[in-house]
Coordinates of N, CA and C in Angstrom, one line a residue:
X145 N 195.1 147.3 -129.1 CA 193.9 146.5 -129.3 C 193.0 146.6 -128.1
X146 N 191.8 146.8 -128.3 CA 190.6 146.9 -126.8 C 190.7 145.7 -126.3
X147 N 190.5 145.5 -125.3 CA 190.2 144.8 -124.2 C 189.1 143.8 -124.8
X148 N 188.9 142.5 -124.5 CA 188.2 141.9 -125.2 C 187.0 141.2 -124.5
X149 N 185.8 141.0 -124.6 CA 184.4 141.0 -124.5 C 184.8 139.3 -123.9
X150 N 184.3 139.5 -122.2 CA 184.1 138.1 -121.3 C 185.5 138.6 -120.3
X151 N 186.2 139.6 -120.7 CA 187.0 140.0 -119.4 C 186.7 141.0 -119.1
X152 N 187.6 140.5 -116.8 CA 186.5 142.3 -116.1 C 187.0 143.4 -116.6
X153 N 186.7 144.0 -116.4 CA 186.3 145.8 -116.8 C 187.8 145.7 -115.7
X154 N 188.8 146.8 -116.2 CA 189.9 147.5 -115.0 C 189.1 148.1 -114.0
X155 N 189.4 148.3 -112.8 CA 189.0 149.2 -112.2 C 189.3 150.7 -112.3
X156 N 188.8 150.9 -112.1 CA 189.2 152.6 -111.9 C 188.8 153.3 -111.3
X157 N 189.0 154.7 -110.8 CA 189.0 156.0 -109.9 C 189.2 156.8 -110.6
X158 N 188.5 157.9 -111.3 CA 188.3 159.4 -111.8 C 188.2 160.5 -111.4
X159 N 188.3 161.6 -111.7 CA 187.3 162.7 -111.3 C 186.6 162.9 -112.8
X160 N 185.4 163.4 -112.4 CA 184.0 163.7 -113.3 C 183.9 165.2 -113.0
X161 N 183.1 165.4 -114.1 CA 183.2 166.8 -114.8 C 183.0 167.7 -113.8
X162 N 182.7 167.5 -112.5 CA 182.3 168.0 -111.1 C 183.2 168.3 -110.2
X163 N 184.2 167.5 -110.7 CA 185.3 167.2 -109.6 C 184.9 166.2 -108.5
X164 N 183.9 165.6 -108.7 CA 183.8 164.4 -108.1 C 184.7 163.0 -108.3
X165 N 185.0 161.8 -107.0 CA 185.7 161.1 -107.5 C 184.4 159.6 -108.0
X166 N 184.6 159.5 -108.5 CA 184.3 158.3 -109.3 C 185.0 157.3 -109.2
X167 N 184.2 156.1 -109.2 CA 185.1 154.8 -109.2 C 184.0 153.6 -109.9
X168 N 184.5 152.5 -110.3 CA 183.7 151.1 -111.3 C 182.9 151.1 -110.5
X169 N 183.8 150.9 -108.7 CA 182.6 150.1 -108.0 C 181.4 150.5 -107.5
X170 N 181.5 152.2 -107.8 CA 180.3 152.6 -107.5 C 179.0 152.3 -108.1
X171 N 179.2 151.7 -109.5 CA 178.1 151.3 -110.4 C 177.7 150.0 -110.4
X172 N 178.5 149.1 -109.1 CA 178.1 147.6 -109.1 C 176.3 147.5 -109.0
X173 N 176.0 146.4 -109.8 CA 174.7 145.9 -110.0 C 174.4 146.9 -111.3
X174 N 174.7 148.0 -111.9 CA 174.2 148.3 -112.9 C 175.2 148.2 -113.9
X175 N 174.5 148.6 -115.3 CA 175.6 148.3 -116.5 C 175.8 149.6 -116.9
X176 N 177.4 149.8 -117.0 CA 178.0 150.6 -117.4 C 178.6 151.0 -118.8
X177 N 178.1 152.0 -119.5 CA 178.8 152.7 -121.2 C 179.6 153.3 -120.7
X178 N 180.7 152.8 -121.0 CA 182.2 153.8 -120.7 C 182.3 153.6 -122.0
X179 N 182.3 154.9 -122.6 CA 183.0 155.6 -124.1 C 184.2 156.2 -123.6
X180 N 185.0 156.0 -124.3 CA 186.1 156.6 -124.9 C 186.5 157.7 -126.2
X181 N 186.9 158.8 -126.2 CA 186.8 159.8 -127.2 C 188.0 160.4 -126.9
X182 N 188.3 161.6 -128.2 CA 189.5 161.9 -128.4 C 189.9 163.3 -127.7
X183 N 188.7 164.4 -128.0 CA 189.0 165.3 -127.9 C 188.1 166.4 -127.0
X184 N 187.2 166.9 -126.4 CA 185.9 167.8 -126.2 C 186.0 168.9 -126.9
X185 N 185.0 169.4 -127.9 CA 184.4 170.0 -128.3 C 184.7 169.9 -129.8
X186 N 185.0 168.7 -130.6 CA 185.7 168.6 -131.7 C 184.7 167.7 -132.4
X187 N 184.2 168.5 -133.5 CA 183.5 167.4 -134.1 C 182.5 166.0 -134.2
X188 N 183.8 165.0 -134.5 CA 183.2 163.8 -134.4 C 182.9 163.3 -132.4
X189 N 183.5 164.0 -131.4 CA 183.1 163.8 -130.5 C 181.6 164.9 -129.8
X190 N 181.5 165.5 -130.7 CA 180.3 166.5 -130.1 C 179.4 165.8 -130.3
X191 N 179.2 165.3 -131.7 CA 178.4 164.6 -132.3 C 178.0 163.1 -131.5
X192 N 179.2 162.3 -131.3 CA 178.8 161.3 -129.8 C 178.3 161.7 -129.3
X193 N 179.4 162.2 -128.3 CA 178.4 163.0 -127.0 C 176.8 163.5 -127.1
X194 N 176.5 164.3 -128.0 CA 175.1 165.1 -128.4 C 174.2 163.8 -128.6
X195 N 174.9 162.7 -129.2 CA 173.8 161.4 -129.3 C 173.4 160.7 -128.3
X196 N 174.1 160.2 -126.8 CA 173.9 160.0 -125.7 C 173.4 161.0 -125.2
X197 N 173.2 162.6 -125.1 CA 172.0 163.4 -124.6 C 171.2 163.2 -125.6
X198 N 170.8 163.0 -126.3 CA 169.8 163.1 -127.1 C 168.8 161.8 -126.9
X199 N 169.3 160.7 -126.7 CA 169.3 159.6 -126.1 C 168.7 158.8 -124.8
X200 N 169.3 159.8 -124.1 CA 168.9 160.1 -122.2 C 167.4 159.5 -121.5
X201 N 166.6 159.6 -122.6 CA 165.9 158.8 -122.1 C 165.2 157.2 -122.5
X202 N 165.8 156.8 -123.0 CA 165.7 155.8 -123.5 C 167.1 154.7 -122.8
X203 N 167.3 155.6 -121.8 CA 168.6 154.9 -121.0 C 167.9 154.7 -119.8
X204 N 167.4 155.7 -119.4 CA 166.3 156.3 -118.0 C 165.6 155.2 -117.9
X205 N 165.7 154.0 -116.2 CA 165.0 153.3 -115.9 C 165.5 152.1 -116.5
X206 N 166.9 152.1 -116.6 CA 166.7 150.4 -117.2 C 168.3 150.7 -116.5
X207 N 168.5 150.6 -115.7 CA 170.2 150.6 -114.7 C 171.2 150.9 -115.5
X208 N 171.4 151.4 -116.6 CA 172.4 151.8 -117.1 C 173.1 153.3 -117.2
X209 N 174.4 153.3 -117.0 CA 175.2 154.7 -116.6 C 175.8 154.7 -117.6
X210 N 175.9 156.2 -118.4 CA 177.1 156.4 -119.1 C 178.1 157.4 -118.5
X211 N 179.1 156.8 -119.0 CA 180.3 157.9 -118.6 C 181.3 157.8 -119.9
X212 N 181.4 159.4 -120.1 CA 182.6 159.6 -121.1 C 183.8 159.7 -120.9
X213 N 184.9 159.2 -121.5 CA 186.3 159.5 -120.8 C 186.9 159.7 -122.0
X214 N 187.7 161.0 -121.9 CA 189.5 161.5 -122.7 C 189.8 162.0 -121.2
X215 N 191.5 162.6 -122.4 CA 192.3 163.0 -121.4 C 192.4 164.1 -121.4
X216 N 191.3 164.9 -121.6 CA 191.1 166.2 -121.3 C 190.9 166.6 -119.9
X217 N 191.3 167.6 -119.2 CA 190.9 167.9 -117.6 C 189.2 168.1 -117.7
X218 N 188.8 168.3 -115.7 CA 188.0 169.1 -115.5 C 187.4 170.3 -115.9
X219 N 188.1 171.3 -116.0 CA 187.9 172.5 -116.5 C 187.2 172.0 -117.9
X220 N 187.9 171.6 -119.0 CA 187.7 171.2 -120.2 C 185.9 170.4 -120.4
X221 N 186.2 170.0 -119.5 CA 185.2 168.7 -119.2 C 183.6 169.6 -119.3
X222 N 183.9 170.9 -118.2 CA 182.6 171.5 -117.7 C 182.5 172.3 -118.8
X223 N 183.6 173.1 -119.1 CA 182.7 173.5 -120.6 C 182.2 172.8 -121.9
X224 N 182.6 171.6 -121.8 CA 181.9 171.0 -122.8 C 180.7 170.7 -122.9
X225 N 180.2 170.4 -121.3 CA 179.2 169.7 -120.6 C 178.2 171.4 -121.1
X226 N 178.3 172.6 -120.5 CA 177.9 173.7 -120.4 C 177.3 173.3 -121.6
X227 N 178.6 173.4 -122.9 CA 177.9 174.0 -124.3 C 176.6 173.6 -125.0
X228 N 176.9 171.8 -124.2 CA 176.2 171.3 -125.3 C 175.3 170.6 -124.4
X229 N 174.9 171.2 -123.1 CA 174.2 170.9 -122.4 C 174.1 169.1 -121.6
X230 N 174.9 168.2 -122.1 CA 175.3 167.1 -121.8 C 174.4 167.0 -120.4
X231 N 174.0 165.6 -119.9 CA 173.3 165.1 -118.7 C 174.1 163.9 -118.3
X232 N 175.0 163.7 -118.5 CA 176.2 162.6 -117.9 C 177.4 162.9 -118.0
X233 N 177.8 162.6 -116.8 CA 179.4 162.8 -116.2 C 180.5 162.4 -117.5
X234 N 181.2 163.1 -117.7 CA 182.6 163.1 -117.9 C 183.9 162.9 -117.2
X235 N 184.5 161.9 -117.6 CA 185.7 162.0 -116.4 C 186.9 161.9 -117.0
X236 N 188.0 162.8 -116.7 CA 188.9 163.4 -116.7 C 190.4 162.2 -116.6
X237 N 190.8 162.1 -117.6 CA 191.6 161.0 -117.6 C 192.9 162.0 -118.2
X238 N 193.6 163.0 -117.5 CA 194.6 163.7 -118.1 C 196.2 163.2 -117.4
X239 N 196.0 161.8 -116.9 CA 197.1 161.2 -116.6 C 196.9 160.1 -117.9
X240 N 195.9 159.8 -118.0 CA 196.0 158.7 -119.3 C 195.7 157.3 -118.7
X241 N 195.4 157.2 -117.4 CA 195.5 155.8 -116.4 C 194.2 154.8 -117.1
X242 N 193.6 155.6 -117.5 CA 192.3 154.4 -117.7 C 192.3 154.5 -118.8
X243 N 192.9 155.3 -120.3 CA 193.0 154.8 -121.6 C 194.3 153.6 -121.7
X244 N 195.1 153.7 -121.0 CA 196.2 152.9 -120.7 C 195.6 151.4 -120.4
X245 N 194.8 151.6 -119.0 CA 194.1 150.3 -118.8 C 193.1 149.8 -119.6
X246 N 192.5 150.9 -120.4 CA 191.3 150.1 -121.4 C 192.3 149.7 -122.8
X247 N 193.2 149.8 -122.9 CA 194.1 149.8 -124.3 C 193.3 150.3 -125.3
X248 N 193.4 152.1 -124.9 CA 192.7 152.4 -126.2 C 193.6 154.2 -126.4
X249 N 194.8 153.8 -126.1 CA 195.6 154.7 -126.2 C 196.2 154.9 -127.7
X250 N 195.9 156.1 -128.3 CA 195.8 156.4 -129.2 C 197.1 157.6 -130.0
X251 N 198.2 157.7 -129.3 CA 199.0 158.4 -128.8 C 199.4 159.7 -128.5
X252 N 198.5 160.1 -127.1 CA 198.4 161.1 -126.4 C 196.8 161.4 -126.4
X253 N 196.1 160.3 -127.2 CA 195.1 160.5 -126.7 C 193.9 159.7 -126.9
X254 N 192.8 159.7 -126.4 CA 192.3 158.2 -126.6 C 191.3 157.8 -127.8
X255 N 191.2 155.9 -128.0 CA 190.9 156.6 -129.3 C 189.4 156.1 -129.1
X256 N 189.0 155.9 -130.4 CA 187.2 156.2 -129.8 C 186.9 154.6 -130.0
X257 N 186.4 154.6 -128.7 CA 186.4 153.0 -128.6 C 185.0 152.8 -127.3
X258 N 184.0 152.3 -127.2 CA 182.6 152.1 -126.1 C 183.3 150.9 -125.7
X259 N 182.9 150.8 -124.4 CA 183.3 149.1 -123.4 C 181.4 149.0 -122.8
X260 N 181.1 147.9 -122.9 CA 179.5 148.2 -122.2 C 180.2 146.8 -120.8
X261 N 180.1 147.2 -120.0 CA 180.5 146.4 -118.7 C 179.0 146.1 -117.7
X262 N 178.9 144.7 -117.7 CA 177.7 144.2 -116.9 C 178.0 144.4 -115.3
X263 N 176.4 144.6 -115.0 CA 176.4 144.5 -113.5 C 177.3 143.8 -113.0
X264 N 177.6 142.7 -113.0 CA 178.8 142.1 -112.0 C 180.5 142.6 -112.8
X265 N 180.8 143.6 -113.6 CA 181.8 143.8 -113.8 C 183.0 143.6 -114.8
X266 N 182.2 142.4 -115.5 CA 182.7 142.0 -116.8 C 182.2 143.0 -118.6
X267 N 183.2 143.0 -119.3 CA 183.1 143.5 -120.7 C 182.3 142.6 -121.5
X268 N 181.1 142.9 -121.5 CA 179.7 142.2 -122.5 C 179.6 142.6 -124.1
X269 N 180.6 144.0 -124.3 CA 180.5 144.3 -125.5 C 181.4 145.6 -125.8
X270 N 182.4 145.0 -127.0 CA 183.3 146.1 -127.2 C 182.9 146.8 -129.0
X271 N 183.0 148.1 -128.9 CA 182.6 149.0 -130.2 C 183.8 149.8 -130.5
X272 N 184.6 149.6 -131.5 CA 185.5 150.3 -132.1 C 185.8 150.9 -132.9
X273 N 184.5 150.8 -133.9 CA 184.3 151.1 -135.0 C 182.8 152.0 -134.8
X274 N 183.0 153.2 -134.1 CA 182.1 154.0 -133.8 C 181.1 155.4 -134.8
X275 N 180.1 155.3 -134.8 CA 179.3 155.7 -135.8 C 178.8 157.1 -134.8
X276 N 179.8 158.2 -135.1 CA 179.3 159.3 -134.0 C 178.0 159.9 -134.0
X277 N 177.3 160.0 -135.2 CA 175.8 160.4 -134.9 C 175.0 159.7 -134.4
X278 N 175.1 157.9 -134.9 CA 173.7 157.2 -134.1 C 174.9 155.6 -133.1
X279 N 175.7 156.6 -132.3 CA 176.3 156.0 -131.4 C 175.4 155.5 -130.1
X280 N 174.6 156.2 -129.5 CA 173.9 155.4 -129.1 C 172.5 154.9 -129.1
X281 N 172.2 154.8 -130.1 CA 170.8 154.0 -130.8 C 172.0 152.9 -130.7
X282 N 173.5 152.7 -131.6 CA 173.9 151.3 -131.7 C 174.3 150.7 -130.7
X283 N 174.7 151.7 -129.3 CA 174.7 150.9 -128.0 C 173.4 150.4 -127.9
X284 N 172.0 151.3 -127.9 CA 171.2 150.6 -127.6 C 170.2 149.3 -127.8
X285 N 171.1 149.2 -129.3 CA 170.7 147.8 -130.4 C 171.4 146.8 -129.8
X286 N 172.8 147.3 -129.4 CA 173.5 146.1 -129.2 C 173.2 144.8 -127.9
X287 N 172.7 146.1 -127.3 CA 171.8 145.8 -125.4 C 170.3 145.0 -125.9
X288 N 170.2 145.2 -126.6 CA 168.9 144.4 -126.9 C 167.5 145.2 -126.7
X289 N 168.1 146.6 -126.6 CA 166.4 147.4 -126.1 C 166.0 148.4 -126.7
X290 N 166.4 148.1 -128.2 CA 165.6 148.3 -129.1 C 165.9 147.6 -130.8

């Protein structure tokens, strides 16, 4: 069962599609879309993903970061990013540490579940029931900005 809306967000440490490391607290004071997905380059996750680029700007200028997470590697990660041209990090959860911590462990892999976590850190809104074409138009209904 996800993690429930008025508790903090887990912390965590990643690497992103770059091999950079990532961490929550880098995004303090802005609000964070951490999606969760199952697979890269599979269908119902292309079609997410493709909707947050497609999206990109209508995110632009209002403090909000997205980041995708499965337990797919790096390598995995950058060609996904290549194919479908993606403009936000992916991060590489092939230990399972942060589907573990978001309880959205799906078994062996994660299941498709958005956390939207406010600038100070807390879970403002959980989506589990995800609509992969207009996934984020409904993050961005749910945020109130549009």
């Amino acid at each position: 069962m996800p993690l429930a809306v008025g508790k903090d967000a887990p912390a965590f440490t990643a690497k992103d599609t770059n091999g950079n490391t990532v961490s929550l607290s880098d995004f303090a004071g802005k609000t964070v879309v951490l999606y969760f997905y199952p697979k890269d380059d599979t269908p119902g996750c292309t079609k997410q993903a493709c909707s947050f680029r497609d999206a990109q700007s209508q995110y632009q200028g209002k403090d909000i970061v997205i980041l995708g997470v499965s337990a797919d590697d790096e390598v995995s990660h950058q060609a996904f990013t290549q194919k479908y041209n993606l403009n936000f990090p992916l991060l590489a959860d092939s230990d399972k540490s942060l589907i573990k911590a978001f309880d959205v462990d799906g078994g062996g892999y994660a299941k498709r579940v958005t956390y939207v976590i406010d600038p100070s850190g807390k879970i403002t809104h959980v989506d589990s029931a995800v609509n992969t074409t207009t996934h984020a138009s409904d993050v961005l209904a749910a945020l109130g900005l549009i």
